[in-house]
Short mmCIF file of C-alpha atoms and ligand atoms in Angstrom, two decimals:
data_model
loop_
_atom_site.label_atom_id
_atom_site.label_comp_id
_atom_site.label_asym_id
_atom_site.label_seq_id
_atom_site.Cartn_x
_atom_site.Cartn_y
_atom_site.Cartn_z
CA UNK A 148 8.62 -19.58 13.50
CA UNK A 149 4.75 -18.36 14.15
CA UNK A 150 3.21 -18.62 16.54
CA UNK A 151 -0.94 -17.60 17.48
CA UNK A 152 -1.71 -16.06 20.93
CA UNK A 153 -5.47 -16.26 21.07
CA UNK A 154 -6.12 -12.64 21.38
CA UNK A 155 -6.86 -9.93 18.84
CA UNK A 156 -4.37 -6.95 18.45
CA UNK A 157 -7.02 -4.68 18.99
CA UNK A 158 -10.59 -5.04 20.07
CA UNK A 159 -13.31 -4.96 17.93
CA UNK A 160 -16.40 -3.94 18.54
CA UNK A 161 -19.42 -3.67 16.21
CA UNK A 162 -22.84 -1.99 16.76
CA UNK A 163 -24.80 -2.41 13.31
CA UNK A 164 -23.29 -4.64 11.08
CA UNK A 165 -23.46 -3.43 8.06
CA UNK A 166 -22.85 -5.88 4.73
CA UNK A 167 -22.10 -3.64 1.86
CA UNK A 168 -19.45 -1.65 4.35
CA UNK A 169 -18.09 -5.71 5.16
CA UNK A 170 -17.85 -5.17 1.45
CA UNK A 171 -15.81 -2.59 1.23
CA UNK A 172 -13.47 -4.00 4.21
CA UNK A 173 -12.30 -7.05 2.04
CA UNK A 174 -10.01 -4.31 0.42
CA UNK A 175 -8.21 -4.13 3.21
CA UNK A 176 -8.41 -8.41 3.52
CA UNK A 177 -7.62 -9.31 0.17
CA UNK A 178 -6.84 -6.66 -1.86
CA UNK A 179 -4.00 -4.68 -3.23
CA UNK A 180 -3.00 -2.82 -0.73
CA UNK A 181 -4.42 -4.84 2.14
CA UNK A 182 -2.97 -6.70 4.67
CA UNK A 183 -2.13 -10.07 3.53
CA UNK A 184 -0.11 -8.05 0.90
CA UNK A 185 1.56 -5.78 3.52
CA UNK A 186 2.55 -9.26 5.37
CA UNK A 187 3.74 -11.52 2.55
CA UNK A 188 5.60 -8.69 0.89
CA UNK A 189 7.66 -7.83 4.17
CA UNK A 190 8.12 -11.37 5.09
CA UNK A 191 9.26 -12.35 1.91
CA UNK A 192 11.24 -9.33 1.66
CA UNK A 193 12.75 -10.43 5.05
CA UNK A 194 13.37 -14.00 3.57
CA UNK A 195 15.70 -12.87 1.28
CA UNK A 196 17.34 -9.72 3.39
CA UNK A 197 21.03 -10.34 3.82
CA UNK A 198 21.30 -7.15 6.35
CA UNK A 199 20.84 -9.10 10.08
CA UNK A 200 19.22 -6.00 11.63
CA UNK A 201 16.92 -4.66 8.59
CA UNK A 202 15.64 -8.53 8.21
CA UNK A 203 14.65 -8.32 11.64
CA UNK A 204 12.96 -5.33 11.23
CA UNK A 205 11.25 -6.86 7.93
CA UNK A 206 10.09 -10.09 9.68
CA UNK A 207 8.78 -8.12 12.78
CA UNK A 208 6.64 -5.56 10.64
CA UNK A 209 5.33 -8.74 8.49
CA UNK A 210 4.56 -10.69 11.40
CA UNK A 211 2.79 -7.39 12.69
CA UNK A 212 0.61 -7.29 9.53
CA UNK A 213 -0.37 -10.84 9.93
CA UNK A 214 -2.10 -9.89 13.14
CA UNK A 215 -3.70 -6.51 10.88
CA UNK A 216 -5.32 -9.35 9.22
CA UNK A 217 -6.94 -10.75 11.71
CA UNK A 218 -8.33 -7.95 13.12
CA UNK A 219 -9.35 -6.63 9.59
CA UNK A 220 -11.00 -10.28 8.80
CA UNK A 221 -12.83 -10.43 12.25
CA UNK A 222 -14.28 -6.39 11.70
CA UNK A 223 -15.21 -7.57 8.06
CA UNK A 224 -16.97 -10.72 9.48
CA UNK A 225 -19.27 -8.70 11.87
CA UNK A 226 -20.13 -6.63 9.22
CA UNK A 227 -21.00 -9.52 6.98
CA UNK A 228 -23.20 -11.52 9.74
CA UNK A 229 -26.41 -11.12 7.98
CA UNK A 230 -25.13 -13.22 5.16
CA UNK A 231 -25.09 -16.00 7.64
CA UNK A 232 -28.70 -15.71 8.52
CA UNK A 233 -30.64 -17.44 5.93
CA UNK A 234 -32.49 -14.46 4.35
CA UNK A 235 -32.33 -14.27 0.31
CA UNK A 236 -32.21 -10.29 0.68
CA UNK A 237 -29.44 -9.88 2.84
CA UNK A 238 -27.19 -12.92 0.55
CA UNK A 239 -28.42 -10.89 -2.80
CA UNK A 240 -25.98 -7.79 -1.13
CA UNK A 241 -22.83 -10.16 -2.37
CA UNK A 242 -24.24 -13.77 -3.57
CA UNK A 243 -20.09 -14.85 -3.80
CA UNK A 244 -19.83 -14.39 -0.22
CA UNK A 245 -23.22 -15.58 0.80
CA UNK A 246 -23.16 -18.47 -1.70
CA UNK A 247 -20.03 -19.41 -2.14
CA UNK A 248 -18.25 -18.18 1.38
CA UNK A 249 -21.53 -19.42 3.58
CA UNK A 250 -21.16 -15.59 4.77
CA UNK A 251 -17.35 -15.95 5.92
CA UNK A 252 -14.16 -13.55 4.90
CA UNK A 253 -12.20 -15.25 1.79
CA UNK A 254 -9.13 -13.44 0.21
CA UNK A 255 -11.10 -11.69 -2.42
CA UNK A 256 -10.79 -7.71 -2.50
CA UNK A 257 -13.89 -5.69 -2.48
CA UNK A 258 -15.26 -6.26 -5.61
CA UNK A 259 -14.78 -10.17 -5.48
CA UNK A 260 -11.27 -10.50 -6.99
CA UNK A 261 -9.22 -13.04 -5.80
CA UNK A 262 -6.04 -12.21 -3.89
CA UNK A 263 -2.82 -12.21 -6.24
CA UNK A 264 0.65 -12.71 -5.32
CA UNK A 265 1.17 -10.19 -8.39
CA UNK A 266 0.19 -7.17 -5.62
CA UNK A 267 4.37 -8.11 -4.22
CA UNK A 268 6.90 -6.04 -4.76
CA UNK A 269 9.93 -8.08 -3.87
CA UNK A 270 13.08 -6.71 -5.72
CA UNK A 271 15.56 -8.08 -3.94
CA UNK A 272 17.71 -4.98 -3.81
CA UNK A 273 17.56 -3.46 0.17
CA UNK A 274 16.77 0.03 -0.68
CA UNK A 275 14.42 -0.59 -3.41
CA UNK A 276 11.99 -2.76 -1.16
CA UNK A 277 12.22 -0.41 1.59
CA UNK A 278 10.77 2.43 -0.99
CA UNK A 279 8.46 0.34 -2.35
CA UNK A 280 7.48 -0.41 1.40
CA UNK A 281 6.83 3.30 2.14
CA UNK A 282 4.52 3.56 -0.66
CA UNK A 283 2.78 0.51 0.34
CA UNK A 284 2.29 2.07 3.63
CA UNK A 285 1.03 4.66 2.23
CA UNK A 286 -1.42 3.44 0.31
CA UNK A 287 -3.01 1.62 3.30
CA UNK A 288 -2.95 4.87 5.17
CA UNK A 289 -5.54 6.25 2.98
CA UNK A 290 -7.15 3.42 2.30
CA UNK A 291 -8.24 3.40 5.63
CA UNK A 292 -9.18 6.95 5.92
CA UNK A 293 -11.46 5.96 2.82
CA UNK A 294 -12.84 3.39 5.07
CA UNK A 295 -13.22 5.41 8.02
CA UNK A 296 -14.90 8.46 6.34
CA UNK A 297 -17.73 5.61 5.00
CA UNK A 298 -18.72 4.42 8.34
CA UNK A 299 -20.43 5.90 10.90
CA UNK A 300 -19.96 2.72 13.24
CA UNK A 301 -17.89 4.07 16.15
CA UNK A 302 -16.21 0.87 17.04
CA UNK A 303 -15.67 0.07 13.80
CA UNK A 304 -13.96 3.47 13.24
CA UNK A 305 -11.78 3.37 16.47
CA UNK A 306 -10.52 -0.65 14.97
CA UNK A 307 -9.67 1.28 11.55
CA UNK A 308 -8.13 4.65 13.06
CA UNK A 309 -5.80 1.99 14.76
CA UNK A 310 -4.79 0.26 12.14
CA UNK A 311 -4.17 3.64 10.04
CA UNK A 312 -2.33 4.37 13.07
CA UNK A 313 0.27 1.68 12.46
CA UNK A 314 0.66 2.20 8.98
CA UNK A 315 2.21 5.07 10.08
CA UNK A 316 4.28 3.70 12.33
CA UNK A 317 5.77 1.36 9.84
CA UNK A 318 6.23 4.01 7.27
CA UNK A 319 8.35 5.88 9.57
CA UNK A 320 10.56 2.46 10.96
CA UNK A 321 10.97 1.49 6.76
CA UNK A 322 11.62 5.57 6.07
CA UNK A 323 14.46 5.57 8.90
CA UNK A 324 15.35 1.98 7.78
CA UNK A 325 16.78 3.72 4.73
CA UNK A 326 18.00 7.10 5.76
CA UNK A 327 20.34 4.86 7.64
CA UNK A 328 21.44 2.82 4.98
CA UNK A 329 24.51 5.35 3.88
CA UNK A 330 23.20 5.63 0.71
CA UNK A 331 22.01 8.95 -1.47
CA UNK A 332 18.91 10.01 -1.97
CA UNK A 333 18.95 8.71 -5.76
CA UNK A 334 21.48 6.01 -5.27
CA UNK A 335 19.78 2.90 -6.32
CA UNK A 336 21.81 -0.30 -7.45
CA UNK A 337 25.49 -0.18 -7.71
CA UNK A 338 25.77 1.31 -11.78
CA UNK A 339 25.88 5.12 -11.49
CA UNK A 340 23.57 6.75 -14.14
CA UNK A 341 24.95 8.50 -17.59
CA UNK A 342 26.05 12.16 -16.65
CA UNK A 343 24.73 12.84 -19.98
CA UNK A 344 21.38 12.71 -19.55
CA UNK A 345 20.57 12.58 -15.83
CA UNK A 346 20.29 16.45 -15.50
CA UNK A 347 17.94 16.59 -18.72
CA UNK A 348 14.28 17.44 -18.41
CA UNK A 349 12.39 17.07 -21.16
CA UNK A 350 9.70 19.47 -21.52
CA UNK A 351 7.41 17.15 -23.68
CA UNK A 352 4.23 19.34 -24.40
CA UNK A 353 4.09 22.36 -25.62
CA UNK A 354 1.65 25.50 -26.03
CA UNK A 355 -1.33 26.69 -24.01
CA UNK A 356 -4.38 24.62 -22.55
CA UNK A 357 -7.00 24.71 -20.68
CA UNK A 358 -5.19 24.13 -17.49
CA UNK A 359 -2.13 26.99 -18.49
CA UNK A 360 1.22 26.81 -19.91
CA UNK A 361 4.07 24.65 -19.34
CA UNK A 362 4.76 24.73 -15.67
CA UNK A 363 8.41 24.74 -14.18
CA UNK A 364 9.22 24.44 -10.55
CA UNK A 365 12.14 22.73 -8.61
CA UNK A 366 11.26 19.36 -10.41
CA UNK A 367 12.51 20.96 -13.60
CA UNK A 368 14.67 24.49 -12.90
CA UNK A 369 17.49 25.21 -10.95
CA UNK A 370 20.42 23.43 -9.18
CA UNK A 371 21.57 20.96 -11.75
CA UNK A 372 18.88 20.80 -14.34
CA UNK A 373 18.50 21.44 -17.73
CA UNK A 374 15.38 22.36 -19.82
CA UNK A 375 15.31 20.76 -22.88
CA UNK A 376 12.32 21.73 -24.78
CA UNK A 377 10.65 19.54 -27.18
CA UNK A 378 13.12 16.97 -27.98
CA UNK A 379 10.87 14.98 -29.86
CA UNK A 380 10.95 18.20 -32.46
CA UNK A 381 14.44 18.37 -32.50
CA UNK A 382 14.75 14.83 -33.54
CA UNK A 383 12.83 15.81 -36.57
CA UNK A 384 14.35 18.29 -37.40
CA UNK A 385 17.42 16.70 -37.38
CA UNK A 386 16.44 13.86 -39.98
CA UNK A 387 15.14 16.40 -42.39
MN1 LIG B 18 -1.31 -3.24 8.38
MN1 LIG B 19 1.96 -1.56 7.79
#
């Protein structure tokens, strides 16, 4: 169950509200890689988590989130004041806000999109989610250093470096999450892969450009890999 304590996570304090940075904030309300997508994918995640201690860790991250959001939605409505106060110069800075939101936060990203439960990943395999969950984190991490380095409000900074903060935080409880799983690094789903081809890396272009020659480094030589170049040529070949 939920429940609301009537406090904010974090304090927020605003000097000069600012409406285009309110603007840019909504990313972080209803976009992508905002909040209310951090906190429905880990809660819904959680939901369906058969693992008693991981789905505990799911629904306390989600619930976590939910509070991101309120902090993120009360910075973004400080910054967005002036579309309250009746002046058609100010409401011409975002007219769907102004207009249509009477100067409040709705879950729209940035550039007025509307949230989408299409920003989810929910696979409903353990170890999959909790990947997809590290990259999500990730993604808000610099998000919000984005948002940090286009502000010059200090209490609006410290409300942002906080919530970076956490991102982090999470990303390291989802990272250890899986370490302790007992599975392999590339052990996903229960089929193993075809020894065949696993090992195989296709070296798909070929020749000189402006940016050099085909590069190789551990992502392609040594341990178990093999070069293949040009496949695609091969394949020709071999029908001629
Ligand atoms: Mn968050
Ligand atoms: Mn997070």
């Amino acid at each position: 169950m939920y429940h609301h304590v009537k406090r904010l996570m974090y304090t927020v304090n605003v000097g000069e509200p600012d409406v285009r940075f309110g603007q840019m904030l909504l990313e972080q309300f209803g976009g992508a890689n905002g909040e209310l997508a951090a906190a429905m994918q880990y809660s819904v995640q959680g939901l369906n988590c058969d693992d008693p201690k991981r789905k505990d860790m799911l629904m306390d991250i989600g619930t976590e989130e939910l509070s991101h959001l309120e902090v993120i939605g009360s910075l973004a409505r400080m910054h967005l004041k002036p579309l309250k106060q009746g002046q058609c110069s100010k409401a011409e800075a975002d007219p769907l806000i102004a207009v249509v939101g009477g100067g409040g936060v709705s879950l729209f990203n940035s550039q007025g999109n509307p949230w989408t439960a299409d920003y989810l990943k929910v696979s409903g395999q353990l170890e999959v989610d909790l990947r997809s969950n590290i990259a999500a984190e990730a993604r808000a991490k610099i998000t919000y250093e984005r948002l940090i380095d286009f502000t010059d409000d200090p209490g609006t900074k410290e409300a942002l470096t906080f919530l970076m903060t956490r991102e982090i935080t999470h990303m390291k409880a989802f990272q250890a999450a899986l370490e302790t799983m007992g599975k392999g690094p590339f052990e996903i789903g229960e089929l193993p892969p075809d020894e065949e081809y696993v090992n195989k890396y296709y070296n798909d272009s070929t020749g000189e450009g402006e940016l050099g020659e085909d590069a190789t480094g551990p992502w392609n030589q040594g341990g178990d890999w093999e070069l293949v170049d040009s496949p695609a040529f091969a394949t020709l070949a071999s029908k001629q």
